[in-house]
Short mmCIF file of N, CA and C in Angstrom, two decimals:
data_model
loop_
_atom_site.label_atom_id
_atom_site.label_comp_id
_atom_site.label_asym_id
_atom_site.label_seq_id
_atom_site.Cartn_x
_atom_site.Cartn_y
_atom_site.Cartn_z
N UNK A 559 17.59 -35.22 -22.54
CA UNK A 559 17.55 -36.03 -21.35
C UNK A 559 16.29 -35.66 -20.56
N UNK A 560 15.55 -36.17 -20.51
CA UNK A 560 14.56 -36.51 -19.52
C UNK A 560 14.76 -35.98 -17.80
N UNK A 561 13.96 -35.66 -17.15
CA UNK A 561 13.89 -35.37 -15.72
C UNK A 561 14.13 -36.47 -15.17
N UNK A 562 13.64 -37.68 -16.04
CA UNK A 562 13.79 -39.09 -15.08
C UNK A 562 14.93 -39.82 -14.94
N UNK A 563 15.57 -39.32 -16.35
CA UNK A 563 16.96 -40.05 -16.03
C UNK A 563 18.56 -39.19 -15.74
N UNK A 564 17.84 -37.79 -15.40
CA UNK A 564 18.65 -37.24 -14.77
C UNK A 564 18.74 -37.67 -13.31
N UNK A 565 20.30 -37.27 -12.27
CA UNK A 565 20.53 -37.50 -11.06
C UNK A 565 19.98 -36.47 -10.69
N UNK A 566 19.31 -36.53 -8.96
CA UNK A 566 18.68 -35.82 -8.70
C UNK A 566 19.69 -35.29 -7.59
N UNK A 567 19.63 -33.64 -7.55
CA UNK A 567 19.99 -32.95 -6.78
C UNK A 567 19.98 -33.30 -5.39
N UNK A 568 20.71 -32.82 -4.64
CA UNK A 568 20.56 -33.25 -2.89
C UNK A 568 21.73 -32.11 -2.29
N UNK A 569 20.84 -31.56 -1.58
CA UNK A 569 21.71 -30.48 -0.39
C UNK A 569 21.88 -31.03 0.95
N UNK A 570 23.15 -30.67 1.15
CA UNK A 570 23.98 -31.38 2.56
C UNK A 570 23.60 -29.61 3.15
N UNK A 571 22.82 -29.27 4.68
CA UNK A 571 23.44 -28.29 5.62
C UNK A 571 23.67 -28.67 6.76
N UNK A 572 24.53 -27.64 7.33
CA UNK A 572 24.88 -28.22 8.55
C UNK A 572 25.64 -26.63 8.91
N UNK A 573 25.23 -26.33 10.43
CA UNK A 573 25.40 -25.30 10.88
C UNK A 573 25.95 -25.83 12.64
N UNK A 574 26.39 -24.90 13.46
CA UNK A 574 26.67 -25.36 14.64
C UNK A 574 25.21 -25.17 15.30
N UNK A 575 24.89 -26.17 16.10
CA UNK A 575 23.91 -27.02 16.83
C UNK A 575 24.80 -27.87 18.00
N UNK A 576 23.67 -28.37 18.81
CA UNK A 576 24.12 -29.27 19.97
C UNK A 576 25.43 -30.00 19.65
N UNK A 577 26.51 -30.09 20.41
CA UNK A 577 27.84 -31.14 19.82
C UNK A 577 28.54 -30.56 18.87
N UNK A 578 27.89 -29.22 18.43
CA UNK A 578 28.25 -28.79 16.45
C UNK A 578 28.58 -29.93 15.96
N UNK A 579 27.43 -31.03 16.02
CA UNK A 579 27.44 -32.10 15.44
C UNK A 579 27.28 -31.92 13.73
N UNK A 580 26.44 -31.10 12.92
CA UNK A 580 25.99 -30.52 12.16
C UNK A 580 27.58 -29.95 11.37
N UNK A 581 28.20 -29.22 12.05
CA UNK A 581 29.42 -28.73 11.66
C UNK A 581 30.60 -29.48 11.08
N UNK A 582 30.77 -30.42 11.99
CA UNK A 582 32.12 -31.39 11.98
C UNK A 582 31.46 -32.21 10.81
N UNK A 583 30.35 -32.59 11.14
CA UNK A 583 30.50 -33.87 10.36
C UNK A 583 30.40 -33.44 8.49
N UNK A 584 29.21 -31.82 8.15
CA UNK A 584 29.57 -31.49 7.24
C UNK A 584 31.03 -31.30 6.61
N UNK A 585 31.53 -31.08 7.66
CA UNK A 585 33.08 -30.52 7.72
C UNK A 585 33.67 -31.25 6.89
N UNK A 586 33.94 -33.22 7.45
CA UNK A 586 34.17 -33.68 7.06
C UNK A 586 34.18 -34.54 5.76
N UNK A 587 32.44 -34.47 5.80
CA UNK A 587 32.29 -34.45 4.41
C UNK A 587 32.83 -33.83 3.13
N UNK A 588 32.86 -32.64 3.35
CA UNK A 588 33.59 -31.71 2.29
C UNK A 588 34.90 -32.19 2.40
N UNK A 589 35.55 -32.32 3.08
CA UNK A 589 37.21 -32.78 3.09
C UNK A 589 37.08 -33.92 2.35
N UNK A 590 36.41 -35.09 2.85
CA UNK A 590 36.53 -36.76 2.55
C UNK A 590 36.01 -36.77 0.89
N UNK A 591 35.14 -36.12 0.64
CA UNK A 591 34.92 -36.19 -1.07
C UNK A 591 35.35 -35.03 -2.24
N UNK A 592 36.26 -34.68 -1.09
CA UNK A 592 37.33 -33.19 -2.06
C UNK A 592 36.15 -32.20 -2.69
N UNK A 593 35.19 -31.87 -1.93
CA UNK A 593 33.98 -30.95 -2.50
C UNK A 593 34.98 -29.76 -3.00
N UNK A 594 34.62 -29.02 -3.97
CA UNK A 594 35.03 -27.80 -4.26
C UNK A 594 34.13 -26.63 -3.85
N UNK A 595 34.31 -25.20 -3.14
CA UNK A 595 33.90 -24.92 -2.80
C UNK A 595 33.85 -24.08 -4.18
N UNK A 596 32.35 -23.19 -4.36
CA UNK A 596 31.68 -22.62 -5.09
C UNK A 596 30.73 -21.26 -5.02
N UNK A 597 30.99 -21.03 -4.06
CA UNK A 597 30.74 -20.00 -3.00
C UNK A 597 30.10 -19.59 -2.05
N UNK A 598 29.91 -18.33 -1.31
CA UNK A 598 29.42 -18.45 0.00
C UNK A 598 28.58 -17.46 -0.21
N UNK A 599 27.69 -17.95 1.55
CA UNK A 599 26.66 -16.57 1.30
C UNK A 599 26.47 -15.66 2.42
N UNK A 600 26.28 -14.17 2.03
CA UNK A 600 26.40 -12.91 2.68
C UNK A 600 24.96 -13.10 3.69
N UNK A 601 25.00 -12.85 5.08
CA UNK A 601 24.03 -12.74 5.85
C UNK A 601 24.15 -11.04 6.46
N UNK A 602 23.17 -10.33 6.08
CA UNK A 602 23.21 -8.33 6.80
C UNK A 602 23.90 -8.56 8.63
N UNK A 603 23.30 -9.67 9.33
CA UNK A 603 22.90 -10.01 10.45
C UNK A 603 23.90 -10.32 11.16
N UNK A 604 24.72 -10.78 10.48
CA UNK A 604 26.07 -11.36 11.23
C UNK A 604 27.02 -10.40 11.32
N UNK A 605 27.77 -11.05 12.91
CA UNK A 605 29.17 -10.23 12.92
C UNK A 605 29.81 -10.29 11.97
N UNK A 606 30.39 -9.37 11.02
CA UNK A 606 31.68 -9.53 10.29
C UNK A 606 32.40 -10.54 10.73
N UNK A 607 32.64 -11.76 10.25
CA UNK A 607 33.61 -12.66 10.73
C UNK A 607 34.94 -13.14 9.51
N UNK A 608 35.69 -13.51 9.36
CA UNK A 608 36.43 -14.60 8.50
C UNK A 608 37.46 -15.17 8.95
N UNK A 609 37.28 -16.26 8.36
CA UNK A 609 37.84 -17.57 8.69
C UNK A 609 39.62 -17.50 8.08
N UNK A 610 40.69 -18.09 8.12
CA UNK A 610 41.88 -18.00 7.62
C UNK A 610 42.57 -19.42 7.47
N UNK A 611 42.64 -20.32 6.79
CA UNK A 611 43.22 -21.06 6.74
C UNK A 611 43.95 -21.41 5.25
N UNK A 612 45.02 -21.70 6.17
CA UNK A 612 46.41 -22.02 4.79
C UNK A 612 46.27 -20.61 3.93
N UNK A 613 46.10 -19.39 4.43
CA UNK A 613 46.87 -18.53 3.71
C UNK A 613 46.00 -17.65 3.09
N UNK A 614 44.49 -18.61 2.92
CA UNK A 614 43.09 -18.24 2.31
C UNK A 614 41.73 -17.62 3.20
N UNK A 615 41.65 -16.67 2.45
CA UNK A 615 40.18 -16.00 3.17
C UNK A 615 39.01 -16.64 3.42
N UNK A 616 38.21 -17.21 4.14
CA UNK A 616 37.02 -17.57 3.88
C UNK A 616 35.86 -16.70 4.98
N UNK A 617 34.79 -16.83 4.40
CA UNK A 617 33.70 -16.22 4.87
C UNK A 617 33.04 -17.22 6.24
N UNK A 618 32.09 -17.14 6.48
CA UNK A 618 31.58 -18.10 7.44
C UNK A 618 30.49 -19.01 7.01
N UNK A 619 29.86 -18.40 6.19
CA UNK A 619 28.89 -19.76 5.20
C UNK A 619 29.50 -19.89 3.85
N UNK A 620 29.86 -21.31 3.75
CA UNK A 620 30.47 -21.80 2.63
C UNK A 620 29.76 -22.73 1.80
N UNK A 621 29.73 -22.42 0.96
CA UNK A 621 28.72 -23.46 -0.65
C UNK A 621 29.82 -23.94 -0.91
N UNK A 622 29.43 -25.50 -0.98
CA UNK A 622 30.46 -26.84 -1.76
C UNK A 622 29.99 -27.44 -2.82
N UNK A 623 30.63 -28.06 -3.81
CA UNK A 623 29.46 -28.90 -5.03
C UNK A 623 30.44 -29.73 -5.33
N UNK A 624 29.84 -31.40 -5.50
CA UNK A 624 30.84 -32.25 -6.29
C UNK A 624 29.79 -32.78 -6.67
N UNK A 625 29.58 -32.77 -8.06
CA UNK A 625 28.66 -33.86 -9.10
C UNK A 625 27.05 -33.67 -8.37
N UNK A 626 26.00 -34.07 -8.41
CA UNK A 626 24.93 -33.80 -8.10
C UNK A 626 24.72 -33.36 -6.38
N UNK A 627 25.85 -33.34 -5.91
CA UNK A 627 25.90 -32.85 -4.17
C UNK A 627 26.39 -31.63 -4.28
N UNK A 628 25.65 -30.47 -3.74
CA UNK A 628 25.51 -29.24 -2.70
C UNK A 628 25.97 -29.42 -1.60
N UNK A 629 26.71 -28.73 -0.50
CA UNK A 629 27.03 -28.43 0.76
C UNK A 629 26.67 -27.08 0.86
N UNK A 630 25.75 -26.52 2.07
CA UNK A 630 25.76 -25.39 2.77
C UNK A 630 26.19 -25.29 4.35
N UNK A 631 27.41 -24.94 4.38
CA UNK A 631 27.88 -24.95 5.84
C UNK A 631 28.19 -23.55 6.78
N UNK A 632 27.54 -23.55 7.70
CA UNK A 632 27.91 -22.38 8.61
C UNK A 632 28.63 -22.64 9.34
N UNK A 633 29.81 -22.04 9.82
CA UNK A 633 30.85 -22.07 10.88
C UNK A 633 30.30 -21.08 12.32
N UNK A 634 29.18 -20.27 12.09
CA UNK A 634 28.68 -19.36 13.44
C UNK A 634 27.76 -19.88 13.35
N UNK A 635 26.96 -19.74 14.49
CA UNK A 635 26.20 -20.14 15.12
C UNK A 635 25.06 -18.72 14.60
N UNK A 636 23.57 -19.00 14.97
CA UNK A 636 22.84 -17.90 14.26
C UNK A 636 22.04 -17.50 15.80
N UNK A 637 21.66 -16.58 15.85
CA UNK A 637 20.04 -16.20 16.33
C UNK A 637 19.39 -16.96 15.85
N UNK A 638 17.87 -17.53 16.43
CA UNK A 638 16.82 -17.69 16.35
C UNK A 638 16.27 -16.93 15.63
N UNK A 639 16.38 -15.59 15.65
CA UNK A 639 15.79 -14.24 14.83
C UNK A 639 16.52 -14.34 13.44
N UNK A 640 17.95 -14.58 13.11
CA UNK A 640 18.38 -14.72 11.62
C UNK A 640 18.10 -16.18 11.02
N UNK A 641 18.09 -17.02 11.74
CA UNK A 641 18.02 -18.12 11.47
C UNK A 641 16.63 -18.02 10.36
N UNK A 642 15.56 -17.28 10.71
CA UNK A 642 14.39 -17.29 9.57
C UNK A 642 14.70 -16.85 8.26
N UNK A 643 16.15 -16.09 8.00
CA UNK A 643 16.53 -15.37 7.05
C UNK A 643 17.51 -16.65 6.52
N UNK A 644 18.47 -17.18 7.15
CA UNK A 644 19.29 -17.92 7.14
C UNK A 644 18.45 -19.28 6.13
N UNK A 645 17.34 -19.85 6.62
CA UNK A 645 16.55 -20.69 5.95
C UNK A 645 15.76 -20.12 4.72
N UNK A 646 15.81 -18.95 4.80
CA UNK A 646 14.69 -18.67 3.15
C UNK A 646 15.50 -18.47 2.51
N UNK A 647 17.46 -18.16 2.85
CA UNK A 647 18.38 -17.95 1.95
C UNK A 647 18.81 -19.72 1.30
N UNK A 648 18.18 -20.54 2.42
CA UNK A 648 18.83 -22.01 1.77
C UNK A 648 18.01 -22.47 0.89
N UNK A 649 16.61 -22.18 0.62
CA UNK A 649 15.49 -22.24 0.48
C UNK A 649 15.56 -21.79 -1.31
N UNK A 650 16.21 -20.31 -1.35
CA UNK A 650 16.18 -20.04 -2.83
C UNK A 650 17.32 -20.63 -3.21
N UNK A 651 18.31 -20.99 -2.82
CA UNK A 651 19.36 -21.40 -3.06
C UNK A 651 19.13 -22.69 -3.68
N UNK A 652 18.27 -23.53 -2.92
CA UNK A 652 18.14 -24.78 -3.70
C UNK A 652 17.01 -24.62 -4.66
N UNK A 653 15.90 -23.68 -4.65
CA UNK A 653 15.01 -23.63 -5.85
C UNK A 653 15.68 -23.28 -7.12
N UNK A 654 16.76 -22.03 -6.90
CA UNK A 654 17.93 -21.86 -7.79
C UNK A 654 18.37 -22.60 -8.71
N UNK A 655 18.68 -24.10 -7.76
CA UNK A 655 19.90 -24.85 -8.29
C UNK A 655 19.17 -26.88 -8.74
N UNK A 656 17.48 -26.42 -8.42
CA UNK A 656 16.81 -27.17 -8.69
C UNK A 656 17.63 -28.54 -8.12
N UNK A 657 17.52 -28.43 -6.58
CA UNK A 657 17.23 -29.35 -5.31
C UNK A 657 16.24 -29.63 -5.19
N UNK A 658 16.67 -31.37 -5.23
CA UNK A 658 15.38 -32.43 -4.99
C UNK A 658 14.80 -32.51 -3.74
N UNK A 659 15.91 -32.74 -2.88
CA UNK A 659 16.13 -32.83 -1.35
C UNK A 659 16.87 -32.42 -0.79
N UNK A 660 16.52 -31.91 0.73
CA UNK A 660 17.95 -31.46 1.62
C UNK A 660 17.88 -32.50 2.92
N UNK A 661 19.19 -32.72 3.03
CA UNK A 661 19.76 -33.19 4.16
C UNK A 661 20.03 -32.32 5.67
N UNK A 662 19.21 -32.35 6.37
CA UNK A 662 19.90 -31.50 7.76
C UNK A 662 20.43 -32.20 8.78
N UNK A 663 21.59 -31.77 8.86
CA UNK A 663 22.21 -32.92 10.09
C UNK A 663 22.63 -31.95 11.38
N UNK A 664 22.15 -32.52 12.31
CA UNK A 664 22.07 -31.69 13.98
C UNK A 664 22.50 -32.70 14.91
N UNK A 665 22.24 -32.02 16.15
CA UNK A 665 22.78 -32.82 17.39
C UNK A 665 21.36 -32.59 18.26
N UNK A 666 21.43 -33.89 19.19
CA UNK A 666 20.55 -34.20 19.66
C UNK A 666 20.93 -34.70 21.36
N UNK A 667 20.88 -33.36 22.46
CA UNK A 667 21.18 -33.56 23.63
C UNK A 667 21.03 -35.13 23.93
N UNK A 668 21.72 -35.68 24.44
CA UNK A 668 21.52 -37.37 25.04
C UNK A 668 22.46 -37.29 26.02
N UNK A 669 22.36 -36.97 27.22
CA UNK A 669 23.45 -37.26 28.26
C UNK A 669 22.87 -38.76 28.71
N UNK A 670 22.66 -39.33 28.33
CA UNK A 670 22.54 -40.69 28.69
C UNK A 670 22.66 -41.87 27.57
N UNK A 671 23.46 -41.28 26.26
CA UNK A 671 23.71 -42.04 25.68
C UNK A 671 25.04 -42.89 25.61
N UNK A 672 25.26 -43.68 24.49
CA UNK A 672 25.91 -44.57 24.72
C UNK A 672 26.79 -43.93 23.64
N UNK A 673 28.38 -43.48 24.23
CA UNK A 673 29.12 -43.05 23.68
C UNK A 673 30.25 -43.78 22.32
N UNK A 674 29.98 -45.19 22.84
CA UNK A 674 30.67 -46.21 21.77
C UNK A 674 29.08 -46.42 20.76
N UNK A 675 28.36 -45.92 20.67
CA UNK A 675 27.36 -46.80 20.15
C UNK A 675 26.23 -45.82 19.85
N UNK A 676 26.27 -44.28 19.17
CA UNK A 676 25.36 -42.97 19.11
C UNK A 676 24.17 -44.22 18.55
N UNK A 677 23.18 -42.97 18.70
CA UNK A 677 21.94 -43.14 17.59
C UNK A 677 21.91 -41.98 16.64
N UNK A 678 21.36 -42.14 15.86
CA UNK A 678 20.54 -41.45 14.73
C UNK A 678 19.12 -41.41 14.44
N UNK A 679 18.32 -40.07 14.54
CA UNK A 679 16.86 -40.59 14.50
C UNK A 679 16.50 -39.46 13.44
N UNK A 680 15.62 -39.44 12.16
CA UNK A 680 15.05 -39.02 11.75
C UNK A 680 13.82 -38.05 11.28
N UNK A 681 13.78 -36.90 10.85
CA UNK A 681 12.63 -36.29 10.74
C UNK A 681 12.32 -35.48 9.33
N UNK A 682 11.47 -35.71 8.75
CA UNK A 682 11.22 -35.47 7.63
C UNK A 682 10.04 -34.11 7.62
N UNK A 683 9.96 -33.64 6.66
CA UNK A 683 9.10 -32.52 6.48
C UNK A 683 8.19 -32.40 5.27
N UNK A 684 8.36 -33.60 4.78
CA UNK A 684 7.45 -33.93 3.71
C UNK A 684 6.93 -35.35 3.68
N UNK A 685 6.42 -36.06 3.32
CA UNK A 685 5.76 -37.58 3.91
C UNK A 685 6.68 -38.09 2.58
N UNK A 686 7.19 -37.58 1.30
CA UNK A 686 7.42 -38.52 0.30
C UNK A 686 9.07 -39.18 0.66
N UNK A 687 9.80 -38.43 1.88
CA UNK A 687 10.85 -38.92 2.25
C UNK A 687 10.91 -39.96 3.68
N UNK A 688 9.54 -40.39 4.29
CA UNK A 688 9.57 -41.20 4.94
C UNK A 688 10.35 -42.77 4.61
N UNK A 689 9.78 -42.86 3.38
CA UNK A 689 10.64 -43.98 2.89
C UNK A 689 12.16 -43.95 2.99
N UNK A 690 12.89 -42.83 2.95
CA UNK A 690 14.17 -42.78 2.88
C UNK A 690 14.52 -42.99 4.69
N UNK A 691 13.67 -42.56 5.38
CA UNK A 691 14.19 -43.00 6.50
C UNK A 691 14.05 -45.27 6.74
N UNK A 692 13.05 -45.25 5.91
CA UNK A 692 12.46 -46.80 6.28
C UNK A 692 13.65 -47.46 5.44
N UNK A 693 14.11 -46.84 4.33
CA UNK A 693 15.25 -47.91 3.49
C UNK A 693 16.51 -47.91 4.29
N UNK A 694 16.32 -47.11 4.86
CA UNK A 694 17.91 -46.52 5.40
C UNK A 694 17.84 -47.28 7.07
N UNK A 695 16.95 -47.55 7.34
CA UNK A 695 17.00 -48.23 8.83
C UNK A 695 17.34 -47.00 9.96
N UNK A 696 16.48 -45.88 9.84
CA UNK A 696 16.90 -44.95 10.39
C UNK A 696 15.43 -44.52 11.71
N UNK A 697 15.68 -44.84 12.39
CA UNK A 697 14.42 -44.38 13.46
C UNK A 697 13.95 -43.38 13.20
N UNK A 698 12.93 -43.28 13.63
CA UNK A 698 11.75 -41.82 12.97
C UNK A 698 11.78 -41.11 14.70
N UNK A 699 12.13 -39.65 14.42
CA UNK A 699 12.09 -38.83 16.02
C UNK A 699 10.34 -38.73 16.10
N UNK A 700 10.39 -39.44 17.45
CA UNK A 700 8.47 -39.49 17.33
C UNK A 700 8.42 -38.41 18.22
N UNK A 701 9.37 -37.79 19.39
CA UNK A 701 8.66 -37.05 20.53
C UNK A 701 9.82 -35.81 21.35
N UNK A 702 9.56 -34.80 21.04
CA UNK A 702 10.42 -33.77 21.85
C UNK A 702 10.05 -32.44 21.38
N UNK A 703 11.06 -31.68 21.62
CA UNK A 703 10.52 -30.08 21.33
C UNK A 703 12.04 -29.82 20.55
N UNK A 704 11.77 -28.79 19.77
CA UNK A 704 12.54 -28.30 18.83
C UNK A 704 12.56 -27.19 19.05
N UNK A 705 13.50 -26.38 18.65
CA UNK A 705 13.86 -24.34 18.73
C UNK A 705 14.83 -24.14 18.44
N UNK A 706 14.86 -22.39 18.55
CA UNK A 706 16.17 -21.94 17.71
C UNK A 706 15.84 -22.04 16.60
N UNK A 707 17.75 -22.33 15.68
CA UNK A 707 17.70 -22.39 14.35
C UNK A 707 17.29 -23.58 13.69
N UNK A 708 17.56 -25.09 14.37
CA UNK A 708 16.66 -25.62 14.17
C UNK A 708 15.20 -25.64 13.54
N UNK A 709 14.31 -25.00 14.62
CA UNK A 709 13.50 -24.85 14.54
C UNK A 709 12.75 -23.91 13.07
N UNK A 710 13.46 -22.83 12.92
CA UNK A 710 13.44 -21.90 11.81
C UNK A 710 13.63 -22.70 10.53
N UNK A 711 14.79 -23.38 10.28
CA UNK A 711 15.26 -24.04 9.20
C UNK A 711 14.23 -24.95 9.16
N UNK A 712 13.56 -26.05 9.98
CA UNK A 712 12.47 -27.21 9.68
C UNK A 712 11.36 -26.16 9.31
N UNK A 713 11.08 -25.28 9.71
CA UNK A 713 9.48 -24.67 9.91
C UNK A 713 9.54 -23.96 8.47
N UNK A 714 10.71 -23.43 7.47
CA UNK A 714 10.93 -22.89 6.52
C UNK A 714 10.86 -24.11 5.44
N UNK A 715 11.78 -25.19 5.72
CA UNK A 715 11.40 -26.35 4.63
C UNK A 715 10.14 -26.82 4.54
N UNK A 716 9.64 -26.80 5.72
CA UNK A 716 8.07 -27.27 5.65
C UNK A 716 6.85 -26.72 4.66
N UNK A 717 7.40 -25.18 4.60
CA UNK A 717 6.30 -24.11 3.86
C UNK A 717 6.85 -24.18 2.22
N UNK A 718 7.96 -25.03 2.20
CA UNK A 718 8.43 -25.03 1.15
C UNK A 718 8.00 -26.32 -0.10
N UNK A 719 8.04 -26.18 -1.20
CA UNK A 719 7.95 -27.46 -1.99
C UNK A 719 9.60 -28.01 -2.11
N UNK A 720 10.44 -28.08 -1.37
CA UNK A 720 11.69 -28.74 -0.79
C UNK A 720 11.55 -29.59 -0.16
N UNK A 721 11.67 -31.18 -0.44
CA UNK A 721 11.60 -31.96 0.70
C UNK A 721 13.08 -31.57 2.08
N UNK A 722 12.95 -31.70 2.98
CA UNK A 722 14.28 -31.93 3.74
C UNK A 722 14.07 -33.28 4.40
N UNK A 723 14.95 -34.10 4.90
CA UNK A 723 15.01 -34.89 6.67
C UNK A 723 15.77 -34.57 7.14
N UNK A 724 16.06 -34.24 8.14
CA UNK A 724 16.72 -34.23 9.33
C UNK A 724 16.99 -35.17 9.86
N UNK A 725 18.40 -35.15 10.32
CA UNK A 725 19.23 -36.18 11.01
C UNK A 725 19.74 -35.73 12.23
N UNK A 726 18.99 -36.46 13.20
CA UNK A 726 19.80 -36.19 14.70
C UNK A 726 20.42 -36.94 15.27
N UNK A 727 21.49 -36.41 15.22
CA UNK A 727 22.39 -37.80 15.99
C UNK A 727 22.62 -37.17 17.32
N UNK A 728 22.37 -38.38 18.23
CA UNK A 728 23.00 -38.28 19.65
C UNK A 728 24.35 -37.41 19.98
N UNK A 729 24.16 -36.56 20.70
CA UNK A 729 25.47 -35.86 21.30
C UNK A 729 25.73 -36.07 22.88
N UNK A 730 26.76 -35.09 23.37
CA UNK A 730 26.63 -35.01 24.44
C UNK A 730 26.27 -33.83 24.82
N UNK A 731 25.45 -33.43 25.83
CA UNK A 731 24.86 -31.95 25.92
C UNK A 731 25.66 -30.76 26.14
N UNK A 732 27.05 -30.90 26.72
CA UNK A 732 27.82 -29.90 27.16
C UNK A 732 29.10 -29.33 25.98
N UNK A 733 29.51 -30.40 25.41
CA UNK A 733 30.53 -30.66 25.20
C UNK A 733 30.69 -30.75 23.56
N UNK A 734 31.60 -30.71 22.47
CA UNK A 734 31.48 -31.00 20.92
C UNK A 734 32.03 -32.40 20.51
N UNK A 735 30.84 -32.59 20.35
CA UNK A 735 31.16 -34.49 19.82
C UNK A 735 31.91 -34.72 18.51
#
């Protein structure tokens, strides 16, 4: 089989951010397409944490896989300072597992948005996924400031031969959407 007519890899992350928009909605994902989880990964940096549900141990970053989809999900929130560690760990992870693309999905303060009616705006870190925002009818983020883990995770895909985009969807600034 050929490279060309293989399916191409694609990583879902999502960590808590503004709304832990990033969180839920990975969340859901993994529930809605019965992802199997495949395992998780050890950060030095973090509080000892684990998670307990239905009876089962879990860690706080969890690896999912169904058919050519990856999930990397964090349930804590990071430093700015691990977050650089946090991204070069997603980084080999998908060179590993020979990822085409990653998906980052975040929240995007909007106290003036329209709660029946979010947006979604786009940002890419490589120019060959612009198109995926143009097929997809997805606005391109032309103007703001970025930080944190955010910031770490884009600035790490960037140095990388990993395409990512980023997806920001409208939140509300205080509160978990």
């Amino acid at each position: 089989m050929s490279q060309s007519d293989k399916t191409e890899n694609i990583l879902l992350v999502g960590f808590p951010s503004n709304g832990l928009i990033g969180t839920f909605s990975i969340s859901y994902l993994v529930y809605h397409l019965k992802m199997k989880q495949i395992g998780e990964m050890e950060h030095p940096g973090l509080l000892p944490t684990l998670f307990i549900e239905n009876g089962e141990i879990f860690g706080p970053i969890r690896i999912y896989k169904k058919d050519n989809l990856y999930v990397i999900m964090s349930d804590l929130p990071f430093d700015p300072e691990m977050a650089f560690d946090f991204a070069e760990s997603i980084i080999e992870f998908a060179k590993s597992n020979d990822i085409g693309k990653a998906i980052i999905v975040s929240g995007l303060e909007s106290p003036n948005r329209d709660p029946k009616n979010p947006k979604a705006f786009g940002l890419v870190t490589h120019q060959k996924l612009e198109k995926l925002l143009y097929d997809n009818e997805i606005p391109k983020f032309l103007s703001g400031t970025i930080f944190g883990t955010d910031a770490a995770v884009i600035s790490a895909f960037r140095g990388s031969k990993i395409p990512a985009l980023v997806l920001y969807c409208e939140c509300h600034p205080f509160f978990p959407d």
